[in-house]
CSV table of C-alpha atoms and ligand atoms in Angstrom, one decimal:
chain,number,residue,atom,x,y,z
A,1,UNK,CA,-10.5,2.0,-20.5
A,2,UNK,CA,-7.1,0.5,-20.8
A,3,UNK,CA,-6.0,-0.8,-16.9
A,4,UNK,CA,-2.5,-0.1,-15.9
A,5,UNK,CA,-0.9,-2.9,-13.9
A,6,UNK,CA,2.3,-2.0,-11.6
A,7,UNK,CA,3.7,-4.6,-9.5
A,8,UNK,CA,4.9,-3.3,-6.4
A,9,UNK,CA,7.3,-4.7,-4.0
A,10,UNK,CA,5.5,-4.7,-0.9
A,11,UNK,CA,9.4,-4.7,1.4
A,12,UNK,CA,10.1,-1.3,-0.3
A,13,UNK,CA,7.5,0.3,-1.6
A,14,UNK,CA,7.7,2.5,-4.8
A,15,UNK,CA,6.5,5.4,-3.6
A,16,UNK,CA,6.3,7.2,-7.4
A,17,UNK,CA,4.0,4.3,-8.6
A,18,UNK,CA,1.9,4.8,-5.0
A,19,UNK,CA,1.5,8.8,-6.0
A,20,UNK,CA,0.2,7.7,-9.3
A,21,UNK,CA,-2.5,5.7,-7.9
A,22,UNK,CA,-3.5,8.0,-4.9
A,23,UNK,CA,-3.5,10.8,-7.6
A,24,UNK,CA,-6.4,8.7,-9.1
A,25,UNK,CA,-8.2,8.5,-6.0
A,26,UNK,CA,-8.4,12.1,-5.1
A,27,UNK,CA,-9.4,12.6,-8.5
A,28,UNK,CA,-12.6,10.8,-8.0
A,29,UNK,CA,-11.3,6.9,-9.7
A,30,UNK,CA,-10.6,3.6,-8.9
A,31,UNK,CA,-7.6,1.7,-8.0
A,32,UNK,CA,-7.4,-2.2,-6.8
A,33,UNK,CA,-5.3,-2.6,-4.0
A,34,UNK,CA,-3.7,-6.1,-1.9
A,35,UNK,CA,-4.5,-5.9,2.0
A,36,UNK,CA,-3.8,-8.2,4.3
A,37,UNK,CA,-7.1,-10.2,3.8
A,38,UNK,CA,-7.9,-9.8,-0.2
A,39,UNK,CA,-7.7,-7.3,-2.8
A,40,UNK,CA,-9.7,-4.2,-2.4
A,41,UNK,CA,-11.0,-1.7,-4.8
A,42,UNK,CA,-10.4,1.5,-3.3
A,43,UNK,CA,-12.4,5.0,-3.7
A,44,UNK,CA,-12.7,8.1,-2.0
A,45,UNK,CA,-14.8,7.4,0.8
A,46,UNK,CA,-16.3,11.0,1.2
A,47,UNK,CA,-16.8,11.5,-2.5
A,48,UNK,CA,-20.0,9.9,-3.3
A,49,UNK,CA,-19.7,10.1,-7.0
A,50,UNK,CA,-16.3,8.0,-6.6
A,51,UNK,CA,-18.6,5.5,-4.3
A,52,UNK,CA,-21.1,5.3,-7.1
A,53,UNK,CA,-18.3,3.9,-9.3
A,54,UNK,CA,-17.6,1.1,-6.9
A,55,UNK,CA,-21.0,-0.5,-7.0
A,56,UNK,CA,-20.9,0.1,-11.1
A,57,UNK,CA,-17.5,-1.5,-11.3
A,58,UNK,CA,-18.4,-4.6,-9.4
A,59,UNK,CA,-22.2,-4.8,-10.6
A,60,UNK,CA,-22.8,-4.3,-6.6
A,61,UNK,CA,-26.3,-4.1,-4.9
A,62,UNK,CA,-26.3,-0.2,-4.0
A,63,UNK,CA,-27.9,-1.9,-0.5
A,64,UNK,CA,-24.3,-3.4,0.4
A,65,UNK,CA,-22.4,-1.0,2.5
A,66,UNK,CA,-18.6,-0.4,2.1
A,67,UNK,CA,-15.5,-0.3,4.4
A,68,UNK,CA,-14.0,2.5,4.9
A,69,UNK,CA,-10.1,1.9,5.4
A,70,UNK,CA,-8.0,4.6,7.4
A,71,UNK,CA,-4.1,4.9,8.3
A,72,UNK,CA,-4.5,6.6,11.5
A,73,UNK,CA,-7.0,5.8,14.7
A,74,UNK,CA,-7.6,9.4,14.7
A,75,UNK,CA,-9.8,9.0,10.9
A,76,UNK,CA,-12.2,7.1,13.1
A,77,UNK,CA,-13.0,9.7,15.3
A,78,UNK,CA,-13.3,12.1,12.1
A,79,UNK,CA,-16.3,9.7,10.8
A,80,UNK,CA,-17.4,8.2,14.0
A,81,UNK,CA,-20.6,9.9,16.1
A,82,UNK,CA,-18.9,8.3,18.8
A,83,UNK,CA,-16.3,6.0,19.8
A,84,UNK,CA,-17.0,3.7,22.3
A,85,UNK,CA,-14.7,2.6,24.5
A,86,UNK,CA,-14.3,-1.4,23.3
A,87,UNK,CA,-13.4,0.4,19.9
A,88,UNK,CA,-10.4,1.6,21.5
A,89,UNK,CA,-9.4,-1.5,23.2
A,90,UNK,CA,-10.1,-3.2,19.6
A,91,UNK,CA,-8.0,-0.8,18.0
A,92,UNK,CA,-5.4,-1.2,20.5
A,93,UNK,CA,-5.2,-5.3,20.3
A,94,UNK,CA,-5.4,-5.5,16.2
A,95,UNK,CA,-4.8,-2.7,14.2
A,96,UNK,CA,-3.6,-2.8,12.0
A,97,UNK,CA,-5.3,-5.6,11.1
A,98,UNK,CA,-7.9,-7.9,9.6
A,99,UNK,CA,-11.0,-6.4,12.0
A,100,UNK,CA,-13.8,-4.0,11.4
A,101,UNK,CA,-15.1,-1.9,13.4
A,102,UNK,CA,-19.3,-0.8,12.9
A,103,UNK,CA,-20.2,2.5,14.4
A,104,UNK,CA,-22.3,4.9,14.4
A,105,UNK,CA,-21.6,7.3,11.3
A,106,UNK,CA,-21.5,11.3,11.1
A,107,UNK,CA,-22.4,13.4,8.5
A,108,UNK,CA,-18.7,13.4,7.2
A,109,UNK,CA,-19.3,10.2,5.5
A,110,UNK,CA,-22.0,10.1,2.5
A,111,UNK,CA,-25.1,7.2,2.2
A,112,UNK,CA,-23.7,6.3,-1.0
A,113,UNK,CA,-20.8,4.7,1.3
A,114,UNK,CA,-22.9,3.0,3.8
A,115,UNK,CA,-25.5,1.6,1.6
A,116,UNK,CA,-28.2,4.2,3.0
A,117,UNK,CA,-27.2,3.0,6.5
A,118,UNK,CA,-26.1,5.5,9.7
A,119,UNK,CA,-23.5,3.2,10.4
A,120,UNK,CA,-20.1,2.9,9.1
A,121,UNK,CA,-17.6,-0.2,8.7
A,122,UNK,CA,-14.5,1.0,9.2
A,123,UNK,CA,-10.7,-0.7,9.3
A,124,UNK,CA,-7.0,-0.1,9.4
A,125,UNK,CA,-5.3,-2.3,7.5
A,126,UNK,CA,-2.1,-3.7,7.9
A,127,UNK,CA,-0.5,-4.2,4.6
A,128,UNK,CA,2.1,-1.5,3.3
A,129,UNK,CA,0.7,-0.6,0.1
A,130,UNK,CA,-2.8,-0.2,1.6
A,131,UNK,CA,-1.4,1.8,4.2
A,132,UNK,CA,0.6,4.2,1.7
A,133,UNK,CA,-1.9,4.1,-0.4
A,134,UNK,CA,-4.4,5.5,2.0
A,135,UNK,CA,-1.7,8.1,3.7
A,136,UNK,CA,-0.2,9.3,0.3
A,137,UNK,CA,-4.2,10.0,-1.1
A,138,UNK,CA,-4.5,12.3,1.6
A,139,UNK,CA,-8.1,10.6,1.6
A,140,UNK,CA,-9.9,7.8,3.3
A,141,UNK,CA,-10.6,4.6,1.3
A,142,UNK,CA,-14.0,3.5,0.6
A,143,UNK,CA,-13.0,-0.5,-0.4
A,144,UNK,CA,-14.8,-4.0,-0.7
A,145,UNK,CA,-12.9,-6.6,-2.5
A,146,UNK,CA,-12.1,-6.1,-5.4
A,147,UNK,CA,-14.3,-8.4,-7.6
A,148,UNK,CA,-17.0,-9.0,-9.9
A,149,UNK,CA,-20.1,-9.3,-6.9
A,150,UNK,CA,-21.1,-12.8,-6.4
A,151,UNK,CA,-17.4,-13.8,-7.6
A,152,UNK,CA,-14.7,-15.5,-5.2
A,153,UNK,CA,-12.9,-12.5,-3.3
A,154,UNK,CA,-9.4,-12.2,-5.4
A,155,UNK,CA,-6.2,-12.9,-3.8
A,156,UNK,CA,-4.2,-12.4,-6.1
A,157,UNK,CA,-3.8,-9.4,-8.9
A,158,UNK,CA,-4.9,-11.9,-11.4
A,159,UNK,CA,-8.4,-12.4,-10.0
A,160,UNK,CA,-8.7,-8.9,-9.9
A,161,UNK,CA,-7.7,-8.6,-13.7
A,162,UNK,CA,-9.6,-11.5,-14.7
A,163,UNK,CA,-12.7,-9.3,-13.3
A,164,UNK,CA,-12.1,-5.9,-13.6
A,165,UNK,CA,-9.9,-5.2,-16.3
A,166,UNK,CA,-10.8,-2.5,-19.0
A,167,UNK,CA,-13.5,-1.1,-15.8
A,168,UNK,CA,-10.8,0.5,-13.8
A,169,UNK,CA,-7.8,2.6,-14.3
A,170,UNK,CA,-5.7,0.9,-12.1
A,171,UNK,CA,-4.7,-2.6,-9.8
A,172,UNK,CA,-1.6,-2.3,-7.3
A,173,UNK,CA,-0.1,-6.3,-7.8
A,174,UNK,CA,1.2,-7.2,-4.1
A,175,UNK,CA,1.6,-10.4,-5.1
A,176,UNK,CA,-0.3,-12.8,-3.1
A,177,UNK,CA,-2.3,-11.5,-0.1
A,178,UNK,CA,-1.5,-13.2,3.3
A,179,UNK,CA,-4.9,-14.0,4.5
A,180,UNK,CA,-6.5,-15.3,2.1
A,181,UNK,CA,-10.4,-14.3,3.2
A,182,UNK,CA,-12.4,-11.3,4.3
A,183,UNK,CA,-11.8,-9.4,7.5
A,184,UNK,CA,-13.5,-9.9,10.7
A,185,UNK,CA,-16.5,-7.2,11.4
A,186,UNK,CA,-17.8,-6.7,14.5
A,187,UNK,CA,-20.8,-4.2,15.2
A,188,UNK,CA,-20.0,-1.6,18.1
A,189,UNK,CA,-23.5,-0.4,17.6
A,190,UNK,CA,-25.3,-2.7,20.2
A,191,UNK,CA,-25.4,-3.1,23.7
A,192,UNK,CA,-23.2,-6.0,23.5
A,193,UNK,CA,-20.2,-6.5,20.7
A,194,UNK,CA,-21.9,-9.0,17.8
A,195,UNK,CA,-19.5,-10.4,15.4
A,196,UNK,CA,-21.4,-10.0,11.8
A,197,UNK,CA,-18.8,-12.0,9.7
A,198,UNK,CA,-16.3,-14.6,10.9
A,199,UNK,CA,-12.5,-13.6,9.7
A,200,UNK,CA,-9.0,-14.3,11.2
A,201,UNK,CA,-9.9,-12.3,14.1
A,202,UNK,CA,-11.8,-15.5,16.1
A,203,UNK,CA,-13.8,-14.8,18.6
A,204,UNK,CA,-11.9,-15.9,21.6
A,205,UNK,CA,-9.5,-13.3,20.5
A,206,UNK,CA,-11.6,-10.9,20.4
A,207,UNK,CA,-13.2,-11.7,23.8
A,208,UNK,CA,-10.0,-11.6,25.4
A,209,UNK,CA,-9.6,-8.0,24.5
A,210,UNK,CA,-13.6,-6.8,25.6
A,211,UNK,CA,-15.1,-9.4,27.5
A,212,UNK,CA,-18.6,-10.4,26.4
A,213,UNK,CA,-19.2,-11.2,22.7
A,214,UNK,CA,-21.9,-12.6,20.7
A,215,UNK,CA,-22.0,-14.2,17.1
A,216,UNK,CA,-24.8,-12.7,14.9
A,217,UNK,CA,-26.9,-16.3,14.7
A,218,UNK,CA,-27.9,-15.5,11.3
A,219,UNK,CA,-24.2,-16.6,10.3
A,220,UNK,CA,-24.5,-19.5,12.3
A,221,UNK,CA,-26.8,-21.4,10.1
A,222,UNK,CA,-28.4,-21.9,6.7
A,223,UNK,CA,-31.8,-22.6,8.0
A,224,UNK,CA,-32.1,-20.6,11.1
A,225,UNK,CA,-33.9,-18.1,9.1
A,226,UNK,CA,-32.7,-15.5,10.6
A,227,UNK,CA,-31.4,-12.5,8.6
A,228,UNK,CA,-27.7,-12.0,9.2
A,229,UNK,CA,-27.3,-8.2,10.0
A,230,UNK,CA,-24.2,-7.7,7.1
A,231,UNK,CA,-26.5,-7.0,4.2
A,232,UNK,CA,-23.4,-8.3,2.4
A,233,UNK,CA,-23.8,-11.8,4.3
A,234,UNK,CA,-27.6,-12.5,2.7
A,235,UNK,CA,-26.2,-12.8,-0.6
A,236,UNK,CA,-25.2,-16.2,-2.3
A,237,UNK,CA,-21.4,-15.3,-2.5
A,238,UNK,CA,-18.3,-16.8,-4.0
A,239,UNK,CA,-20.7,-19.1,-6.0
A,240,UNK,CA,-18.3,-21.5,-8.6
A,241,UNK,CA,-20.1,-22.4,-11.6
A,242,UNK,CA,-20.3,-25.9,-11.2
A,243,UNK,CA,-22.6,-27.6,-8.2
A,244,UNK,CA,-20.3,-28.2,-4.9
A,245,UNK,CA,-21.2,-30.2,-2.0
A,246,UNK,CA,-19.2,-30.6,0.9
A,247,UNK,CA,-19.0,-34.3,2.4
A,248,UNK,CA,-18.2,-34.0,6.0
A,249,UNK,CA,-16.9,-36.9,8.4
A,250,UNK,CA,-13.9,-39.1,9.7
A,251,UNK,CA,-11.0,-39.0,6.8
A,252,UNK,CA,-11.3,-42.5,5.5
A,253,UNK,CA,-15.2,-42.2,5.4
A,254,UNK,CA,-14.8,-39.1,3.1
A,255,UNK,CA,-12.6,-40.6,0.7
A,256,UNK,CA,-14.9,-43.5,0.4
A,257,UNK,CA,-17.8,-41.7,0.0
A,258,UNK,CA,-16.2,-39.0,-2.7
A,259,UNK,CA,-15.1,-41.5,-4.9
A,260,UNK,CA,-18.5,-43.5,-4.9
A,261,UNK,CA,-20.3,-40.7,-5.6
A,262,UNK,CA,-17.3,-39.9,-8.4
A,263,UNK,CA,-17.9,-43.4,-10.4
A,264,UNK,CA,-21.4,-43.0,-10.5
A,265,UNK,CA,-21.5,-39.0,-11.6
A,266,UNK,CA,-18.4,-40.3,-14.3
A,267,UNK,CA,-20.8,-43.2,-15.4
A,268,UNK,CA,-23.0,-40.6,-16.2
A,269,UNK,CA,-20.4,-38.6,-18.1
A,270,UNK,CA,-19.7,-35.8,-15.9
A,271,UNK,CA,-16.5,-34.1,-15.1
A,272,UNK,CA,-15.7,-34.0,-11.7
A,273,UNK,CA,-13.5,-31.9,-9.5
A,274,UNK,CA,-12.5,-32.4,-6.0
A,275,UNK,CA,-11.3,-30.3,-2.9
A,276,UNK,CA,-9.1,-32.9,-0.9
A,277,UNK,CA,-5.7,-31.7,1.0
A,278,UNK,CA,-2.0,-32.6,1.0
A,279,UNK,CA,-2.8,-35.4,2.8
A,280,UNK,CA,-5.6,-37.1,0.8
A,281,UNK,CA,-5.3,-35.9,-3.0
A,282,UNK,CA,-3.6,-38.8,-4.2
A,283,UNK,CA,-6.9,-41.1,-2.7
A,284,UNK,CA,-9.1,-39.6,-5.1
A,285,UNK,CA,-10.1,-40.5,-8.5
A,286,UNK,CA,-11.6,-37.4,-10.1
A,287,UNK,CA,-11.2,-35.3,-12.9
A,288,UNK,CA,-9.8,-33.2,-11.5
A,289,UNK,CA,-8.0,-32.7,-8.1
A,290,UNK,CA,-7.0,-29.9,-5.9
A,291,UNK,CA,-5.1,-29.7,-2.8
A,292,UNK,CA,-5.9,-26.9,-0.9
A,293,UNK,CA,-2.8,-27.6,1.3
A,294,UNK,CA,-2.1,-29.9,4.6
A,295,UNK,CA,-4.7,-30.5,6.9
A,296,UNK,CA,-2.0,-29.5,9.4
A,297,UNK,CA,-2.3,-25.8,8.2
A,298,UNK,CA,-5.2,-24.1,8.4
A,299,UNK,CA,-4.1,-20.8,7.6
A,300,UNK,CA,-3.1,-22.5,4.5
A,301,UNK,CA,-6.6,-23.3,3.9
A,302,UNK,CA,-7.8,-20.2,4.5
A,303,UNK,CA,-5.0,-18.8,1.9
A,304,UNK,CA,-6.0,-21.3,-1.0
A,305,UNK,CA,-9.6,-21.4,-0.9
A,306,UNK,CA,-10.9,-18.9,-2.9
A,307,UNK,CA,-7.8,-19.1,-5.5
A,308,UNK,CA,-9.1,-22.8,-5.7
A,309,UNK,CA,-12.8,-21.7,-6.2
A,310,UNK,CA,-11.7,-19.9,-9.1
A,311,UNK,CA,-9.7,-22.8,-10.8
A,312,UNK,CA,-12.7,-24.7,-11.1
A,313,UNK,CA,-14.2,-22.4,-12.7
A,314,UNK,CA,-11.8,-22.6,-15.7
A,315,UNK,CA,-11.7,-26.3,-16.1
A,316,UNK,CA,-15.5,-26.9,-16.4
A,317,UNK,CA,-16.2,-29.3,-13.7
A,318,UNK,CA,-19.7,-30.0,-13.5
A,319,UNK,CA,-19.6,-31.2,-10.1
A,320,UNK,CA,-17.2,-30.3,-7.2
A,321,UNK,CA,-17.0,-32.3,-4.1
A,322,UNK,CA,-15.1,-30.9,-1.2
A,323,UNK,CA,-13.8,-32.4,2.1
A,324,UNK,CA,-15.1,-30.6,5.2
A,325,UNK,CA,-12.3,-27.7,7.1
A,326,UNK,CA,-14.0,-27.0,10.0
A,327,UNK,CA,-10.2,-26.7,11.7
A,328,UNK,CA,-9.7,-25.5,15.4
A,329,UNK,CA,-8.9,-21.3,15.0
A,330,UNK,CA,-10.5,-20.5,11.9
A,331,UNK,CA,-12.7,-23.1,11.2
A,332,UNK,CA,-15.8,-21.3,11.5
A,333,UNK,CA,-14.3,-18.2,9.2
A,334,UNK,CA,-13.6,-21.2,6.4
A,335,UNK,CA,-16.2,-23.0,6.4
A,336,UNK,CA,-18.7,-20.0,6.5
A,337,UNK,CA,-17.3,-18.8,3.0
A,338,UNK,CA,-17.3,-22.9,1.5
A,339,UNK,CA,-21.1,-23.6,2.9
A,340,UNK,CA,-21.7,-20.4,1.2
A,341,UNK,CA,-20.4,-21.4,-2.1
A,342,UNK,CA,-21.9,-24.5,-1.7
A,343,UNK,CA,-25.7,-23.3,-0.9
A,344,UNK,CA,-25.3,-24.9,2.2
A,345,UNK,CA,-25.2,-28.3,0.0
A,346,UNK,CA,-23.4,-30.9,3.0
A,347,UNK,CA,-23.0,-34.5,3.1
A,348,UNK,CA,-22.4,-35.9,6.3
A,349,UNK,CA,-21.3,-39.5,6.2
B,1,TXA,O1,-11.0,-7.9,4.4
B,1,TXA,C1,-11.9,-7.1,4.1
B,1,TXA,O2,-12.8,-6.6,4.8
B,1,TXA,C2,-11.9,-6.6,2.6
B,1,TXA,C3,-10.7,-5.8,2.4
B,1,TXA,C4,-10.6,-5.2,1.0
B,1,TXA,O3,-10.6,-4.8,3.3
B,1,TXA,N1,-13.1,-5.9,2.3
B,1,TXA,C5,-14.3,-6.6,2.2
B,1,TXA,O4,-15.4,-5.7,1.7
B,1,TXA,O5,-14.5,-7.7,2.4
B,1,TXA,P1,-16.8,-6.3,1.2
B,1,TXA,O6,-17.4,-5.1,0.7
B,1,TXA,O7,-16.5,-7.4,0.3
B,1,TXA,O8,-17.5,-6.7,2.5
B,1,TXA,C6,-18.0,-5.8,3.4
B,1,TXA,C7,-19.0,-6.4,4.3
B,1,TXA,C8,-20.3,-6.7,3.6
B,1,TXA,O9,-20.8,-7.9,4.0
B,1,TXA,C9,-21.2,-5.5,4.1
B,1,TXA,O10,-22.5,-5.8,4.0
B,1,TXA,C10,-20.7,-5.3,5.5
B,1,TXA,O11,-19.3,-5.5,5.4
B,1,TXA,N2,-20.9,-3.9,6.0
B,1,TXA,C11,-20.3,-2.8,5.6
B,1,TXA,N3,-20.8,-1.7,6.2
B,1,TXA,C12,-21.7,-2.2,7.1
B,1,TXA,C13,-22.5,-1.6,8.1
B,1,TXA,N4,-22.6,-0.3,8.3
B,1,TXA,N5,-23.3,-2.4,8.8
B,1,TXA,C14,-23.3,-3.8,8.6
B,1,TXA,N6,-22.5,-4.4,7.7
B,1,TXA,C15,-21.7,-3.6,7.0
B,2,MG,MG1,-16.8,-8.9,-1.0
């Protein structure tokens, strides 16, 4: 299957090359889209067959649910059993927006969605082509991100490519997303709100709009061994091919200890990358060095990360050794996706 590519302007949308795509969509395809967050890779959401191809597209586990992404609060209550109240008061503080919502599902939306589950994520997003996209396909949008499973989310048109190109008729290039990682969830489903995967959204925000919270604690740690609720959060994501351990401490102690354990992995010939930051790249003495951006910035941080994930992978590190971002807002969002790549692998020093 050849894969067009349009690039689209996301300040004025081209509205012809939109049709195109939601023409695909109703037909029962694929098409890769930016959001806000990452790239998705939209199907009809109440067309199971058009479901199916998501999970063969992506070589997904069938047991990993989708969002479903909507245009209008009123598609919620078309999917939704019922709408509690703090969904509402969600939808009212940030959507459009990098949350999503769990509820209880009706029969409007198929198993082959929701993984065999009688809940349903759903969000609005907040980027225009997602938004046309959705609106002009007359459809809602069953979407992960749009990558090979167990790859790096893509956040740019290029990751998607690099993964999905010849499986799917069609990617939408937005250019660079501005997130840079995976929504917020939060499950509506319990007595109390429980936020399933950390995102943008933190969790003081999101108490600030309903009151009481809670944190899923199987998202907390490695070794709790408790089994986050997400099926999607179980899974080793976003794993680089090279070994990557994070070394985690005061600035000067990191440095130290990164380029000890440099010398002695070079003595033994191997090529070495290392995650360091505006402020400390030019301390190290690897193989190769990335700045994810300044310390100073975390939504910076949050932007590069998987895009720097992904470099390594094309340079053939056999080791990667990254400083700790455990920043003040969306620290806990970061560094669940970097312990994650890292199998939990940390150095504290
Ligand atoms: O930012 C995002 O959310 C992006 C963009 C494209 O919208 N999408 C995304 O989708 O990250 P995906 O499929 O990569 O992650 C969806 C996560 C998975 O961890 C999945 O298990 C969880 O949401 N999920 C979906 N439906 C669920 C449900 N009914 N109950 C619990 N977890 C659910
Ligand atoms: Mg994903």
């Amino acid at each position: 299957m050849r894969t067009k590519i349009y690039k689209i302007n996301s300040d004025a949308v081209d509205l012809g090359r939109i049709r195109e795509a939601a023409e695909i969509i109703r037909n029962g395809g694929l098409v890769a889209f930016p959001t806000e967050t990452v790239y998705g890779l939209g199907a009809d959401a109440q067309n199971p067959d058009a479901s199916r191809k998501i999970y063969a597209a992506k070589g997904r586990p069938s047991d990993n649910p989708l969002i479903v992404h909507i245009s209008r609060f009123a598609d919620l209550r078309r999917i939704a059993e019922e709408v509690p109240g703090e969904a509402e008061r969600l939808a009212d503080a940030f959507w459009p927006g990098p949350l999503t919502m769990i509820v209880k599902k009706n029969a409007a939306v198929p198993c082959e969605t929701t993984g065999g589950l009688d809940t349903v994520a759903v969000r609005m997003p907040k980027h225009p082509i997602a938004l046309a996209l959705i609106r002009e396909s007359g459809r809602l949008i069953a979407a992960p991100s749009a990558n090979t499973s167990g790859r790096p989310s893509p956040t740019l048109a290029a990751h998607v490519a690099a993964d999905l190109e010849g499986r799917i008729p069609m990617i939408l290039d937005g250019g660079e997303v501005g997130i840079g990682i995976e929504s917020t969830i939060i499950d509506l489903t319990e007595e109390i709100p429980v936020i399933l995967r950390p995102g943008y959204i933190t969790e003081a925000m999101l108490k600030k709009a309903v009151g009481t919270v809670r944190t899923d604690p199987g998202i907390l740690s490695a070794d709790s061994g408790i089994r986050p609720k997400a099926p999607g959060m179980r899974y080793r994501h976003y794993a680089p091919k090279a070994e990557l351990v994070v070394v985690d401490g005061e600035r000067e102690a990191v440095i130290q200890r990164i380029n000890d354990l440099t010398e002695r992995m070079q003595a033994h010939g191997k090529r070495v990358g290392i995650i360091g930051t505006d402020e400390t790249a030019a301390a190290y003495r690897g193989d190769v060095i990335r700045s994810i951006g300044s310390r100073e910035d975390e939504e910076a941080i949050a932007k590069h990360l998987y895009r720097i994930l992904r470099e390594f992978d094309e340079d053939q590190a056999d080791i990667i050794y990254s400083e700790s971002f455990a920043t003040p807002r969306m620290g806990q969002a970061i560094m669940n996706r970097l312990l994650k790549a890292a199998g939990h692998q940390v150095l504290s020093v």
